[in-house]
PDB file of C-alpha atoms in Angstrom:
ATOM      1  CA  MET A   1       4.920  -0.139 -24.685  1.00  0.00           C
ATOM      2  CA  THR A   2       5.178   1.554 -28.050  1.00  0.00           C
ATOM      3  CA  SER A   3       6.647   4.940 -28.745  1.00  0.00           C
ATOM      4  CA  ASP A   4       4.646   7.672 -30.410  1.00  0.00           C
ATOM      5  CA  THR A   5       6.155  10.830 -31.853  1.00  0.00           C
ATOM      6  CA  ASN A   6       3.899  12.851 -29.503  1.00  0.00           C
ATOM      7  CA  ASP A   7       5.206  11.057 -26.403  1.00  0.00           C
ATOM      8  CA  SER A   8       7.401  12.993 -24.016  1.00  0.00           C
ATOM      9  CA  GLU A   9       9.258  12.222 -20.843  1.00  0.00           C
ATOM     10  CA  PRO A  10       7.253  12.988 -17.691  1.00  0.00           C
ATOM     11  CA  GLU A  11       8.074  16.214 -15.898  1.00  0.00           C
ATOM     12  CA  THR A  12       9.822  15.946 -12.532  1.00  0.00           C
ATOM     13  CA  SER A  13       6.680  17.254 -10.834  1.00  0.00           C
ATOM     14  CA  GLU A  14       4.659  14.459 -12.452  1.00  0.00           C
ATOM     15  CA  THR A  15       7.050  11.742 -11.298  1.00  0.00           C
ATOM     16  CA  ALA A  16       7.129  13.240  -7.791  1.00  0.00           C
ATOM     17  CA  CYS A  17       3.304  13.175  -7.699  1.00  0.00           C
ATOM     18  CA  PHE A  18       3.396   9.564  -8.862  1.00  0.00           C
ATOM     19  CA  GLU A  19       5.817   8.725  -6.036  1.00  0.00           C
ATOM     20  CA  ALA A  20       3.450  10.317  -3.515  1.00  0.00           C
ATOM     21  CA  GLY A  21       0.656   8.112  -4.866  1.00  0.00           C
ATOM     22  CA  VAL A  22       2.836   5.022  -4.509  1.00  0.00           C
ATOM     23  CA  LYS A  23       3.515   5.896  -0.880  1.00  0.00           C
ATOM     24  CA  PHE A  24      -0.174   6.396  -0.145  1.00  0.00           C
ATOM     25  CA  GLY A  25      -1.173   3.175  -1.879  1.00  0.00           C
ATOM     26  CA  ALA A  26       1.388   1.229   0.114  1.00  0.00           C
ATOM     27  CA  LEU A  27       0.426   2.874   3.394  1.00  0.00           C
ATOM     28  CA  TYR A  28      -3.296   2.432   3.021  1.00  0.00           C
ATOM     29  CA  HIS A  29      -3.394  -1.062   1.602  1.00  0.00           C
ATOM     30  CA  GLN A  30      -0.664  -2.414   3.854  1.00  0.00           C
ATOM     31  CA  PHE A  31      -2.369  -1.291   7.054  1.00  0.00           C
ATOM     32  CA  ALA A  32      -6.119  -1.192   6.301  1.00  0.00           C
ATOM     33  CA  GLY A  33      -7.789  -3.907   8.318  1.00  0.00           C
ATOM     34  CA  THR A  34      -5.154  -3.917  11.081  1.00  0.00           C
ATOM     35  CA  PRO A  35      -6.729  -4.419  14.501  1.00  0.00           C
ATOM     36  CA  VAL A  36      -6.472  -1.155  16.434  1.00  0.00           C
ATOM     37  CA  SER A  37      -7.642   0.257  19.743  1.00  0.00           C
ATOM     38  CA  PRO A  38      -7.147   3.660  21.376  1.00  0.00           C
ATOM     39  CA  ASP A  39      -4.321   2.095  23.414  1.00  0.00           C
ATOM     40  CA  SER A  40      -2.448   0.815  20.334  1.00  0.00           C
ATOM     41  CA  ALA A  41      -3.211   3.759  18.010  1.00  0.00           C
ATOM     42  CA  ALA A  42      -0.025   5.744  18.665  1.00  0.00           C
ATOM     43  CA  SER A  43       2.314   2.786  18.162  1.00  0.00           C
ATOM     44  CA  LEU A  44       0.465   1.763  14.998  1.00  0.00           C
ATOM     45  CA  ALA A  45       0.745   5.327  13.643  1.00  0.00           C
ATOM     46  CA  ARG A  46       4.513   5.315  14.312  1.00  0.00           C
ATOM     47  CA  ALA A  47       4.912   1.945  12.602  1.00  0.00           C
ATOM     48  CA  MET A  48       3.028   3.224   9.562  1.00  0.00           C
ATOM     49  CA  GLU A  49       5.155   6.384   9.384  1.00  0.00           C
ATOM     50  CA  GLU A  50       8.452   4.559   9.789  1.00  0.00           C
ATOM     51  CA  SER A  51       7.517   1.888   7.270  1.00  0.00           C
ATOM     52  CA  ILE A  52       6.614   4.309   4.478  1.00  0.00           C
ATOM     53  CA  GLU A  53       9.500   6.693   5.232  1.00  0.00           C
ATOM     54  CA  ASN A  54      11.869   3.875   4.192  1.00  0.00           C
ATOM     55  CA  GLN A  55      10.739   4.231   0.583  1.00  0.00           C
ATOM     56  CA  PRO A  56      12.772   6.254  -1.945  1.00  0.00           C
ATOM     57  CA  PHE A  57      12.125  10.018  -2.171  1.00  0.00           C
ATOM     58  CA  CYS A  58       9.944  10.029   0.955  1.00  0.00           C
ATOM     59  CA  GLN A  59      10.799  12.974   3.208  1.00  0.00           C
ATOM     60  CA  SER A  60       8.160  12.507   5.877  1.00  0.00           C
ATOM     61  CA  VAL A  61       4.931  10.766   6.733  1.00  0.00           C
ATOM     62  CA  THR A  62       2.544  11.929   9.421  1.00  0.00           C
ATOM     63  CA  VAL A  63      -0.229   9.596  10.540  1.00  0.00           C
ATOM     64  CA  GLU A  64      -2.781  10.502  13.161  1.00  0.00           C
ATOM     65  CA  VAL A  65      -5.117   7.732  14.225  1.00  0.00           C
ATOM     66  CA  LEU A  66      -8.302   9.434  15.392  1.00  0.00           C
ATOM     67  CA  THR A  67      -8.812   7.764  18.762  1.00  0.00           C
ATOM     68  CA  GLU A  68     -12.117   9.519  19.520  1.00  0.00           C
ATOM     69  CA  LYS A  69     -13.632   8.023  16.368  1.00  0.00           C
ATOM     70  CA  LEU A  70     -12.136   4.639  17.265  1.00  0.00           C
ATOM     71  CA  GLU A  71     -13.808   4.729  20.667  1.00  0.00           C
ATOM     72  CA  GLU A  72     -17.188   5.288  19.013  1.00  0.00           C
ATOM     73  CA  GLU A  73     -16.774   2.127  16.885  1.00  0.00           C
ATOM     74  CA  ILE A  74     -15.279  -0.331  19.350  1.00  0.00           C
ATOM     75  CA  ASP A  75     -17.471  -3.232  20.406  1.00  0.00           C
ATOM     76  CA  HIS A  76     -15.003  -5.817  21.693  1.00  0.00           C
ATOM     77  CA  GLY A  77     -11.877  -3.882  22.668  1.00  0.00           C
ATOM     78  CA  TYR A  78     -10.699  -3.066  19.147  1.00  0.00           C
ATOM     79  CA  THR A  79     -11.808  -2.345  15.609  1.00  0.00           C
ATOM     80  CA  GLU A  80     -10.225  -2.533  12.160  1.00  0.00           C
ATOM     81  CA  LEU A  81      -8.237   0.406  10.850  1.00  0.00           C
ATOM     82  CA  THR A  82      -9.860   2.168   7.899  1.00  0.00           C
ATOM     83  CA  GLY A  83      -9.497   5.572   6.292  1.00  0.00           C
ATOM     84  CA  ARG A  84     -12.203   7.102   8.455  1.00  0.00           C
ATOM     85  CA  PHE A  85      -9.932   6.663  11.470  1.00  0.00           C
ATOM     86  CA  MET A  86      -6.833   8.328   9.982  1.00  0.00           C
ATOM     87  CA  GLU A  87      -5.448  11.681   8.960  1.00  0.00           C
ATOM     88  CA  VAL A  88      -2.336  11.251   6.823  1.00  0.00           C
ATOM     89  CA  GLU A  89       0.175  13.545   5.152  1.00  0.00           C
ATOM     90  CA  VAL A  90       2.996  12.351   2.894  1.00  0.00           C
ATOM     91  CA  VAL A  91       5.841  14.586   1.719  1.00  0.00           C
ATOM     92  CA  VAL A  92       7.956  13.461  -1.236  1.00  0.00           C
ATOM     93  CA  GLU A  93      11.005  15.268  -2.603  1.00  0.00           C
ATOM     94  CA  GLN A  94      12.437  14.307  -5.957  1.00  0.00           C
ATOM     95  CA  ASP A  95      15.058  16.278  -7.881  1.00  0.00           C
ATOM     96  CA  GLY A  96      14.174  19.574  -6.200  1.00  0.00           C
ATOM     97  CA  VAL A  97      10.394  19.146  -6.392  1.00  0.00           C
ATOM     98  CA  GLU A  98       8.419  18.736  -3.175  1.00  0.00           C
ATOM     99  CA  VAL A  99       4.949  17.187  -3.232  1.00  0.00           C
ATOM    100  CA  VAL A 100       2.641  17.257  -0.228  1.00  0.00           C
ATOM    101  CA  ALA A 101      -0.255  14.804  -0.378  1.00  0.00           C
ATOM    102  CA  GLY A 102      -3.038  14.196   2.108  1.00  0.00           C
ATOM    103  CA  MET A 103      -5.991  11.948   2.712  1.00  0.00           C
ATOM    104  CA  ALA A 104      -9.529  13.002   3.519  1.00  0.00           C
ATOM    105  CA  MET A 105     -12.867  11.244   3.644  1.00  0.00           C
ATOM    106  CA  GLU A 106     -15.307  12.158   0.896  1.00  0.00           C
ATOM    107  CA  ASP A 107     -18.745  10.547   0.738  1.00  0.00           C
ATOM    108  CA  GLY A 108     -17.531   7.788   3.068  1.00  0.00           C
ATOM    109  CA  TYR A 109     -14.464   6.972   0.964  1.00  0.00           C
ATOM    110  CA  PRO A 110     -10.825   7.802   1.772  1.00  0.00           C
ATOM    111  CA  LEU A 111      -9.481   9.950  -1.066  1.00  0.00           C
ATOM    112  CA  MET A 112      -5.804  10.726  -1.422  1.00  0.00           C
ATOM    113  CA  GLU A 113      -4.988  14.016  -3.103  1.00  0.00           C
ATOM    114  CA  VAL A 114      -2.033  16.183  -4.007  1.00  0.00           C
ATOM    115  CA  GLU A 115      -2.222  19.288  -1.815  1.00  0.00           C
ATOM    116  CA  SER A 116       0.786  21.157  -3.192  1.00  0.00           C
ATOM    117  CA  VAL A 117       3.696  20.922  -5.626  1.00  0.00           C
ATOM    118  CA  ARG A 118       6.698  23.195  -4.995  1.00  0.00           C
ATOM    119  CA  GLU A 119       9.767  23.538  -7.177  1.00  0.00           C
TER     120      GLU A 119
END
């Protein structure tokens, strides 16, 4: 990486947003494809929350597996976890900056977005 005279250090809010993205990337890609049923949804959600909350700067993770949508998709007792079956919120706090990020489906694709930045 080369230095340019126009380069500057990232702002704390930018690094906190980056951390939120790291948490979401880990959460989604670690657990997407996991076999899930309405009976196992709550324990899977807890495992996802507890796993990601171990990461630095993570204040909280809330995962809701949408069991009604799961029931619509199940053919053989379970289906694979994807973004369309989850509502997720991640809260990161870094050096006095709090970032709240969420996930929503858009055009059939799970998009993660920063919902708020508070200093």
